[in-house]
Short mmCIF file of C-alpha atoms and ligand atoms in Angstrom, two decimals:
data_model
loop_
_atom_site.label_atom_id
_atom_site.label_comp_id
_atom_site.label_asym_id
_atom_site.label_seq_id
_atom_site.Cartn_x
_atom_site.Cartn_y
_atom_site.Cartn_z
CA MET A 1 109.39 105.97 47.01
CA ASN A 2 112.05 103.57 45.48
CA ILE A 3 112.99 100.69 47.33
CA LEU A 4 115.80 97.89 47.04
CA ILE A 5 116.11 94.45 48.60
CA ILE A 6 119.30 92.88 48.56
CA GLY A 7 119.27 88.96 48.51
CA SER A 8 117.65 86.00 46.61
CA GLY A 9 115.74 83.70 49.42
CA GLY A 10 112.48 82.97 50.57
CA ARG A 11 113.15 85.57 52.89
CA GLU A 12 113.77 87.86 50.35
CA HIS A 13 110.57 87.34 48.07
CA ALA A 14 108.44 87.61 51.13
CA PHE A 15 109.83 91.25 52.08
CA ALA A 16 109.16 91.83 47.98
CA TRP A 17 105.82 90.53 48.78
CA LYS A 18 104.60 92.79 51.21
CA ILE A 19 106.44 95.97 50.42
CA ALA A 20 104.94 95.43 46.97
CA GLN A 21 101.62 95.43 49.15
CA SER A 22 102.27 99.51 50.72
CA LYS A 23 101.01 102.25 48.41
CA ASN A 24 104.52 103.90 49.70
CA CYS A 25 106.46 101.47 47.12
CA GLU A 26 106.89 103.08 43.81
CA LYS A 27 109.57 101.04 42.17
CA LEU A 28 110.73 97.78 43.71
CA PHE A 29 114.09 96.15 42.67
CA VAL A 30 115.90 93.19 44.26
CA THR A 31 119.73 92.37 44.06
CA PRO A 32 119.88 89.40 42.94
CA GLY A 33 116.47 88.13 43.47
CA ASN A 34 114.37 84.96 42.18
CA ALA A 35 111.63 84.31 39.81
CA GLY A 36 109.09 84.53 42.68
CA THR A 37 110.64 88.17 42.77
CA ALA A 38 111.15 88.78 39.16
CA ALA A 39 107.01 88.75 39.44
CA ILE A 40 106.70 91.40 41.58
CA ALA A 41 109.74 93.84 41.45
CA THR A 42 112.43 94.31 38.69
CA ASN A 43 115.94 91.76 39.69
CA VAL A 44 118.59 93.03 39.04
CA ASP A 45 121.61 90.70 39.06
CA ILE A 46 124.44 92.30 41.44
CA LYS A 47 126.16 90.42 43.88
CA VAL A 48 124.79 90.65 47.44
CA ASP A 49 128.54 91.66 48.50
CA ASP A 50 129.06 93.64 45.19
CA PHE A 51 128.98 97.17 46.89
CA GLN A 52 129.82 99.64 44.40
CA LYS A 53 127.59 98.48 41.73
CA ILE A 54 124.71 98.43 44.49
CA LYS A 55 125.58 101.76 44.73
CA GLU A 56 125.73 102.26 40.98
CA LEU A 57 121.98 100.83 41.42
CA VAL A 58 120.54 102.91 44.48
CA LEU A 59 122.01 106.50 42.52
CA ALA A 60 120.79 105.69 38.92
CA GLU A 61 116.77 104.32 39.70
CA ASN A 62 116.81 107.19 42.89
CA ILE A 63 116.21 104.40 45.71
CA LYS A 64 115.07 105.97 49.36
CA LEU A 65 115.28 102.87 51.10
CA VAL A 66 117.14 100.00 51.22
CA VAL A 67 116.44 96.62 53.15
CA VAL A 68 119.26 93.89 53.85
CA GLY A 69 118.15 90.44 53.36
CA PRO A 70 121.41 88.44 54.61
CA GLU A 71 123.73 88.66 56.76
CA ASP A 72 126.77 88.47 55.05
CA PRO A 73 126.93 91.72 53.26
CA LEU A 74 126.05 93.12 56.56
CA VAL A 75 128.79 91.72 58.40
CA LYS A 76 131.06 92.80 55.33
CA GLY A 77 130.04 96.23 55.83
CA ILE A 78 127.11 97.62 53.36
CA VAL A 79 126.04 99.62 55.90
CA ASP A 80 129.13 101.54 57.19
CA PHE A 81 130.22 101.75 53.20
CA PHE A 82 126.23 103.29 53.09
CA LYS A 83 127.30 105.66 55.95
CA ALA A 84 130.17 106.41 55.11
CA ASP A 85 129.51 107.84 51.67
CA LYS A 86 128.56 111.09 50.47
CA GLN A 87 125.95 110.18 48.19
CA LEU A 88 124.57 107.08 50.59
CA LYS A 89 124.77 108.53 53.49
CA LYS A 90 121.01 109.92 53.75
CA VAL A 91 119.69 106.75 51.78
CA LYS A 92 117.70 104.62 54.67
CA ILE A 93 119.05 101.19 55.63
CA ILE A 94 117.85 98.59 57.27
CA GLY A 95 120.99 96.58 58.76
CA PRO A 96 123.44 97.12 61.28
CA GLU A 97 126.88 98.36 61.03
CA SER A 98 129.45 95.58 60.93
CA ARG A 99 130.24 96.10 64.43
CA GLY A 100 126.68 95.09 65.15
CA ALA A 101 126.39 92.27 62.93
CA GLN A 102 129.40 90.84 65.08
CA LEU A 103 126.37 89.81 67.33
CA GLU A 104 125.94 86.87 64.29
CA GLY A 105 129.60 87.09 62.38
CA SER A 106 131.71 85.97 65.64
CA LYS A 107 129.89 83.55 68.27
CA ASP A 108 133.02 84.38 70.66
CA PHE A 109 131.86 87.92 70.39
CA SER A 110 128.03 87.56 70.95
CA LYS A 111 128.81 84.61 73.96
CA ALA A 112 131.43 87.36 75.60
CA PHE A 113 128.34 90.12 75.18
CA MET A 114 125.93 87.90 76.78
CA GLN A 115 127.83 87.59 79.65
CA LYS A 116 128.73 91.17 80.09
CA TYR A 117 124.97 92.14 80.24
CA GLY A 118 123.75 89.55 81.51
CA VAL A 119 121.68 87.92 79.19
CA PRO A 120 120.82 84.14 79.58
CA THR A 121 123.04 82.06 77.56
CA ALA A 122 124.71 78.51 77.78
CA PHE A 123 127.66 78.30 79.75
CA SER A 124 130.93 78.39 76.97
CA GLU A 125 134.69 78.06 76.42
CA THR A 126 136.70 79.38 73.63
CA PHE A 127 139.69 77.55 72.23
CA THR A 128 142.08 77.99 69.56
CA LYS A 129 144.66 76.28 67.53
CA GLU A 130 147.12 77.12 70.34
CA THR A 131 144.82 75.76 73.48
CA LEU A 132 144.03 72.76 71.54
CA ALA A 133 145.24 70.48 74.44
CA LYS A 134 143.31 72.87 76.92
CA GLY A 135 140.07 72.11 75.18
CA LEU A 136 140.59 68.47 74.68
CA ALA A 137 140.91 67.97 78.29
CA TYR A 138 137.78 70.54 78.98
CA LEU A 139 136.24 67.43 76.96
CA ASP A 140 137.36 64.22 79.14
CA GLN A 141 135.85 66.85 82.36
CA GLN A 142 132.33 67.33 80.74
CA PRO A 143 129.56 65.35 80.37
CA GLY A 144 127.77 64.92 76.80
CA PRO A 145 126.28 65.59 74.56
CA TYR A 146 129.03 67.99 73.34
CA VAL A 147 128.20 71.07 71.40
CA LEU A 148 131.12 72.65 69.42
CA LYS A 149 131.02 75.98 67.55
CA ALA A 150 132.70 77.61 64.82
CA ASP A 151 133.19 81.12 65.80
CA GLY A 152 132.54 82.87 62.09
CA LEU A 153 130.33 82.58 59.93
CA ALA A 154 129.57 79.35 58.36
CA ALA A 155 126.29 79.13 56.73
CA GLY A 156 124.63 77.69 59.58
CA LYS A 157 127.12 74.30 58.98
CA GLY A 158 129.11 75.67 62.02
CA VAL A 159 128.01 73.68 64.96
CA ILE A 160 128.20 69.96 65.99
CA ILE A 161 126.10 68.12 68.47
CA THR A 162 127.24 65.17 69.40
CA GLU A 163 126.78 62.26 72.45
CA SER A 164 130.20 60.75 71.57
CA ARG A 165 133.39 62.35 73.70
CA GLU A 166 135.49 60.81 70.99
CA GLU A 167 133.56 62.00 68.04
CA ALA A 168 133.77 65.77 69.95
CA LYS A 169 137.45 65.46 70.57
CA ALA A 170 137.89 64.69 66.65
CA SER A 171 135.66 67.21 65.40
CA LEU A 172 137.37 70.01 67.72
CA THR A 173 141.20 68.72 66.62
CA GLU A 174 139.60 68.84 63.28
CA MET A 175 138.08 72.43 63.57
CA LEU A 176 141.08 74.00 64.87
CA THR A 177 143.53 72.34 63.16
CA ALA A 178 142.48 71.12 59.59
CA GLY A 179 140.22 74.20 58.74
CA LYS A 180 137.29 72.67 58.38
CA PHE A 181 135.27 75.62 58.07
CA GLY A 182 138.16 78.03 57.44
CA SER A 183 139.15 81.13 58.91
CA ALA A 184 135.74 81.26 60.62
CA GLY A 185 136.70 77.78 62.92
CA ASP A 186 140.44 79.61 63.94
CA LYS A 187 138.14 79.87 67.62
CA VAL A 188 135.92 77.02 68.35
CA LEU A 189 133.42 77.62 71.55
CA ILE A 190 132.56 74.46 73.57
CA GLU A 191 129.12 74.82 74.74
CA GLN A 192 126.86 73.52 77.52
CA PHE A 193 124.36 71.72 76.02
CA LEU A 194 120.19 73.26 76.70
CA LYS A 195 117.47 70.83 76.54
CA GLY A 196 114.03 72.26 75.75
CA ILE A 197 111.90 73.19 72.62
CA GLU A 198 113.48 75.95 70.19
CA LEU A 199 111.82 79.30 69.16
CA SER A 200 112.81 82.51 67.83
CA VAL A 201 112.13 85.92 68.38
CA PHE A 202 112.59 88.52 66.03
CA VAL A 203 112.95 92.37 67.01
CA LEU A 204 113.08 95.26 65.13
CA SER A 205 115.56 98.47 66.50
CA ASP A 206 116.07 101.67 65.01
CA GLY A 207 118.80 102.54 67.77
CA LYS A 208 117.15 103.32 70.54
CA ASN A 209 113.15 101.81 70.46
CA TYR A 210 111.87 98.24 69.41
CA VAL A 211 108.95 96.39 68.64
CA ILE A 212 108.94 92.53 68.76
CA LEU A 213 107.44 90.83 65.92
CA PRO A 214 105.25 87.40 65.78
CA GLU A 215 107.63 84.78 67.14
CA ALA A 216 108.54 81.29 64.97
CA LYS A 217 109.40 78.05 65.26
CA ASP A 218 111.71 76.74 62.57
CA TYR A 219 112.66 73.00 61.74
CA LYS A 220 116.13 72.67 60.76
CA ARG A 221 116.69 68.68 60.26
CA ILE A 222 116.52 67.44 56.95
CA GLY A 223 114.80 64.40 58.38
CA GLU A 224 110.89 64.14 59.80
CA GLY A 225 111.32 63.39 64.01
CA ASP A 226 114.20 66.15 63.51
CA THR A 227 116.79 63.72 62.51
CA GLY A 228 119.33 63.66 59.65
CA LEU A 229 121.47 66.43 59.07
CA ASN A 230 120.77 70.55 59.39
CA THR A 231 119.68 72.48 56.86
CA GLY A 232 118.85 76.13 56.88
CA GLY A 233 115.43 75.51 57.73
CA MET A 234 112.46 73.05 56.58
CA GLY A 235 109.88 74.75 57.43
CA ALA A 236 108.14 77.20 60.03
CA VAL A 237 105.77 78.13 62.41
CA SER A 238 103.71 81.24 63.90
CA PRO A 239 102.98 81.72 66.36
CA VAL A 240 104.33 79.31 68.62
CA PRO A 241 101.85 77.91 71.61
CA PHE A 242 103.83 77.85 74.12
CA ALA A 243 105.16 81.41 73.77
CA ASP A 244 102.27 83.17 75.67
CA ALA A 245 101.82 86.50 76.65
CA ASP A 246 104.04 85.56 80.38
CA PHE A 247 106.86 83.94 78.10
CA ILE A 248 107.50 86.75 75.25
CA LYS A 249 107.82 89.03 78.56
CA LYS A 250 109.95 87.00 80.21
CA VAL A 251 112.21 87.10 76.75
CA GLU A 252 111.61 91.05 76.57
CA ASP A 253 112.96 91.68 80.03
CA LEU A 254 115.49 89.30 80.13
CA VAL A 255 116.63 89.13 76.47
CA VAL A 256 115.27 92.10 74.65
CA LYS A 257 115.89 95.29 76.75
CA PRO A 258 119.48 94.00 77.98
CA THR A 259 120.88 93.00 74.29
CA LEU A 260 119.58 97.08 73.04
CA ALA A 261 121.12 98.39 76.44
CA GLY A 262 124.45 96.23 75.57
CA LEU A 263 124.44 97.47 71.92
CA GLN A 264 123.89 101.17 73.48
CA ALA A 265 126.69 100.85 75.98
CA GLU A 266 128.75 99.51 73.48
CA GLY A 267 127.96 102.79 70.99
CA ILE A 268 126.70 100.45 68.49
CA HIS A 269 123.70 102.09 66.63
CA TYR A 270 121.84 98.96 65.85
CA VAL A 271 119.16 99.83 63.11
CA GLY A 272 117.83 96.40 61.76
CA PHE A 273 116.44 93.41 63.11
CA ILE A 274 117.92 90.95 65.79
CA PHE A 275 116.47 87.35 65.54
CA ILE A 276 117.32 85.40 68.63
CA GLY A 277 117.32 82.22 68.79
CA LEU A 278 116.06 80.14 72.06
CA MET A 279 115.73 77.49 73.94
CA ASN A 280 112.59 77.27 76.27
CA ASP A 281 114.29 75.31 79.49
CA ASN A 282 111.54 75.05 81.44
CA GLY A 283 109.96 78.19 80.61
CA ASN A 284 113.07 80.38 80.99
CA PRO A 285 114.43 81.60 77.65
CA MET A 286 118.16 80.79 77.02
CA VAL A 287 119.92 82.65 74.17
CA ILE A 288 121.62 79.97 71.52
CA GLU A 289 122.08 82.54 69.02
CA TYR A 290 121.89 85.84 67.97
CA ASN A 291 121.32 86.37 64.27
CA ALA A 292 121.38 90.06 62.64
CA ARG A 293 118.98 89.38 59.96
CA MET A 294 115.32 88.08 59.68
CA GLY A 295 115.28 83.99 59.93
CA ASP A 296 114.40 81.88 56.54
CA PRO A 297 112.08 80.27 56.48
CA GLU A 298 110.94 82.08 59.49
CA THR A 299 109.70 85.66 57.70
CA GLU A 300 108.04 83.36 55.10
CA VAL A 301 105.29 82.99 58.04
CA VAL A 302 106.09 86.28 60.54
CA LEU A 303 105.56 88.48 57.48
CA PRO A 304 101.94 87.16 56.42
CA ARG A 305 100.76 87.55 59.88
CA ILE A 306 101.95 91.65 60.47
CA LYS A 307 99.15 93.77 59.00
CA THR A 308 101.07 97.22 59.63
CA ASP A 309 102.18 98.85 56.02
CA MET A 310 105.60 97.71 56.14
CA VAL A 311 107.39 100.49 54.35
CA ARG A 312 105.74 102.33 57.30
CA LEU A 313 107.77 100.13 59.99
CA LEU A 314 110.74 99.99 58.21
CA THR A 315 111.19 103.95 57.95
CA ALA A 316 110.26 104.20 61.00
CA ALA A 317 113.14 102.07 61.98
CA ALA A 318 115.41 104.12 59.82
CA ASP A 319 114.20 107.38 61.27
CA GLY A 320 114.22 106.42 65.22
CA LYS A 321 110.64 106.63 65.40
CA LEU A 322 109.38 103.07 66.11
CA ASP A 323 107.80 104.43 69.53
CA LYS A 324 105.81 106.01 66.91
CA ILE A 325 104.27 102.47 65.67
CA LYS A 326 101.75 99.45 67.22
CA LEU A 327 102.14 96.71 65.45
CA ASN A 328 99.06 94.90 63.80
CA ILE A 329 99.09 91.48 63.92
CA ASN A 330 97.06 88.67 62.43
CA PRO A 331 96.08 86.34 64.87
CA LYS A 332 95.90 83.32 62.90
CA THR A 333 98.44 80.28 62.47
CA ALA A 334 100.94 80.46 59.55
CA VAL A 335 102.83 77.32 58.81
CA THR A 336 105.47 76.99 55.51
CA THR A 337 106.84 74.11 54.34
CA MET A 338 110.17 74.04 52.28
CA VAL A 339 110.25 71.81 49.20
CA VAL A 340 114.27 70.93 48.55
CA ALA A 341 116.62 69.70 45.95
CA GLY A 342 116.92 65.94 46.29
CA GLY A 343 120.04 65.70 48.01
CA TYR A 344 120.04 68.93 50.25
CA PRO A 345 121.95 69.98 52.57
CA GLU A 346 124.43 67.68 50.53
CA GLU A 347 125.12 67.63 46.86
CA TYR A 348 121.83 68.48 44.79
CA LYS A 349 120.89 69.11 41.51
CA LYS A 350 120.15 72.62 39.52
CA GLY A 351 118.32 73.60 36.87
CA ASP A 352 115.05 71.32 36.83
CA LEU A 353 111.96 72.62 35.47
CA MET A 354 109.28 73.22 38.11
CA GLU A 355 105.61 72.72 37.94
CA ILE A 356 104.29 75.64 40.76
CA PRO A 357 100.95 76.01 41.74
CA GLU A 358 98.45 78.81 42.05
CA ALA A 359 98.18 80.13 45.55
CA GLU A 360 94.94 79.70 47.26
CA LYS A 361 92.89 82.02 49.81
CA ASP A 362 94.97 82.79 52.49
CA SER A 363 97.99 81.18 51.32
CA VAL A 364 101.18 82.42 49.68
CA VAL A 365 103.96 80.91 47.14
CA PHE A 366 107.20 82.11 48.47
CA HIS A 367 110.04 81.73 45.99
CA ALA A 368 113.50 80.58 47.18
CA GLY A 369 116.20 78.81 44.81
CA THR A 370 114.49 79.52 41.54
CA GLN A 371 115.32 80.94 38.47
CA LEU A 372 113.25 82.38 35.56
CA THR A 373 114.05 80.74 32.23
CA GLN A 374 113.45 81.08 28.43
CA ALA A 375 112.12 77.48 29.16
CA GLY A 376 110.32 78.53 32.29
CA VAL A 377 111.05 78.46 36.11
CA VAL A 378 114.12 76.11 37.00
CA THR A 379 115.44 75.30 40.20
CA ASN A 380 118.41 77.11 41.24
CA GLY A 381 119.15 75.94 44.83
CA GLY A 382 119.07 73.57 47.47
CA ARG A 383 116.09 75.32 49.45
CA VAL A 384 113.75 75.80 46.32
CA ILE A 385 110.46 77.11 47.45
CA ALA A 386 108.19 77.87 50.51
CA LEU A 387 104.36 77.29 50.80
CA THR A 388 102.80 79.34 53.18
CA GLY A 389 99.14 78.20 54.80
CA MET A 390 96.90 80.77 57.20
CA ALA A 391 94.39 80.01 58.89
CA ARG A 392 92.57 80.14 62.41
CA THR A 393 93.54 76.74 63.54
CA MET A 394 97.16 75.26 63.34
CA ALA A 395 95.94 72.12 61.97
CA ALA A 396 93.82 73.79 59.09
CA ALA A 397 97.21 76.25 58.28
CA ILE A 398 99.19 72.62 57.86
CA ARG A 399 97.05 71.13 55.45
CA LYS A 400 96.89 74.11 53.68
CA SER A 401 100.73 74.40 53.46
CA GLN A 402 101.54 70.45 52.86
CA LYS A 403 98.41 70.69 49.87
CA MET A 404 100.31 73.04 48.28
CA ALA A 405 104.03 71.83 48.59
CA ARG A 406 102.38 67.96 47.37
CA LYS A 407 101.36 70.31 44.38
CA VAL A 408 104.87 71.65 43.68
CA LYS A 409 107.16 69.69 41.21
CA PHE A 410 110.16 68.95 40.11
CA LYS A 411 112.63 66.01 40.00
CA LYS A 412 113.61 64.50 43.38
CA LYS A 413 111.71 67.30 45.10
CA TYR A 414 111.64 66.61 49.33
CA PHE A 415 109.94 68.67 51.63
CA ARG A 416 109.30 67.45 55.46
CA LYS A 417 105.55 65.87 56.16
CA ASP A 418 105.70 66.84 59.81
CA ILE A 419 106.05 70.27 59.93
CA GLY A 420 104.42 71.86 63.11
CA GLN A 421 103.16 68.56 64.29
CA ASP A 422 105.20 68.39 67.39
CA LEU A 423 103.66 71.86 68.43
CA MET A 424 99.75 70.48 67.55
CA ASN A 425 99.60 69.47 71.06
CA TYR A 426 99.66 72.74 72.83
CA PHE A 427 96.48 73.83 71.05
CA LYS A 428 93.13 72.77 72.76
CA LYS A 429 90.10 72.61 70.16
P1 AMP B 1 123.17 77.59 66.27
O1 AMP B 1 123.94 77.52 64.91
O2 AMP B 1 123.95 78.61 66.95
O3 AMP B 1 121.81 78.11 66.19
O4 AMP B 1 123.05 76.40 66.35
C1 AMP B 1 122.12 75.33 65.13
C2 AMP B 1 121.88 74.77 66.44
O5 AMP B 1 122.11 73.75 67.36
C3 AMP B 1 120.27 75.30 66.98
O6 AMP B 1 119.50 75.65 66.37
C4 AMP B 1 120.25 74.36 67.96
O7 AMP B 1 118.90 73.48 68.11
C5 AMP B 1 121.78 73.74 68.23
N1 AMP B 1 122.28 74.13 69.61
C6 AMP B 1 122.55 75.10 69.26
N2 AMP B 1 123.51 75.17 70.26
C7 AMP B 1 123.00 74.42 71.75
C8 AMP B 1 123.15 74.00 72.81
N3 AMP B 1 123.96 74.85 73.78
N4 AMP B 1 122.04 73.49 73.23
C9 AMP B 1 120.96 72.27 72.54
N5 AMP B 1 121.60 72.79 71.12
C10 AMP B 1 122.27 73.76 70.69
N1 LIG B 2 116.35 79.92 59.52
C1 LIG B 2 117.05 79.89 60.47
C2 LIG B 2 118.21 80.77 59.75
O1 LIG B 2 117.59 81.64 59.39
O2 LIG B 2 118.94 81.06 60.17
#
């Protein structure tokens, strides 16, 4: 079967790496891809939301399965586009239709959805430009810390958390009146602050059946000890020690089942990944957010632990046959460290020549923002390359990942040296 992956990050390289191992994969394409995918698949320079060009490629190359990596094309309706097109509607496509992608595309929609279907989540109120005064008065009555969320997609930057009421008020005003996040900030949610440790649970749904994939913990802040600005993710670990069978059972009963039941009740046929961002609130899962796709860099630790053939798994999802699949998971711990360009998540440079280490045993090098040029592989994004190490203990997996991160060379590279350290105490040797 010929297969297309849409996207260009570490997540998409991880999908390409896993799919390329399947005997069911003939030709593999990635649009637009990166230097890592170029080595194992054919990159085609098409933007992720250029549906017409994607259609032409799918037809020209007889592609039968499409995996949509990022949220943007999903929210813009790529799946609806495929379903409405006579020539494309038989092509299997992994991702929700745009209404399903609203779970990620609109925080106001997802909050109302959680409330309607009884999914545990932080209390919140939504305000607009017209109700700004009420929003400011609301903040006056709340204790800190304050959590403000822009309603729409804001590339992971639409959340402001502050201890200071004055700062919260200034941010609310700026978001609603100065268009700080463009139209994504037309509505702003003020949410109750949740304490606890975060983790992400991934579900693959076929519209009625589902499988729960290995969970992961992401490291979102740029600085060690979880300090500084939010990023797309600086590293990830799977499995997460506190997410034992009891906790995952709670997530399944309290979150996964009502979420899928809710989607069905809304008439949303959801084929694809649901990424559930959770806070472990004293042993109780509270949903922080849904995403309509896999996480990045979580995919770089989740997929290496899945032994099941990825094409079989994705085909079963597209065909409504996930009830026939029993996932086979590697019990080893996977840790990934993201090496980023100096300055990220603010201004950074692209186009610097790189040296990349060979993967050792039980390690994988996943390219993110890289590009193959005549001169060699150069940096092409803020998050440049993710180094995944696997081992029987978390300590050994961390060492492998960090050792490879040290061997990556380019000007002004940076990576966090503390990925996984906070979880180490959970492991008894
Ligand atoms: P989101 O874009 O919704 O994932 O939010 C970004 C980050 O903000 C999350 O990963 C959390 O670390 C944090 N966050 C979001 N909502 C809350 C909340 N209600 N309480 C505490 N932290 C939160
Ligand atoms: N790592 C977080 C995300 O993919 O949204």
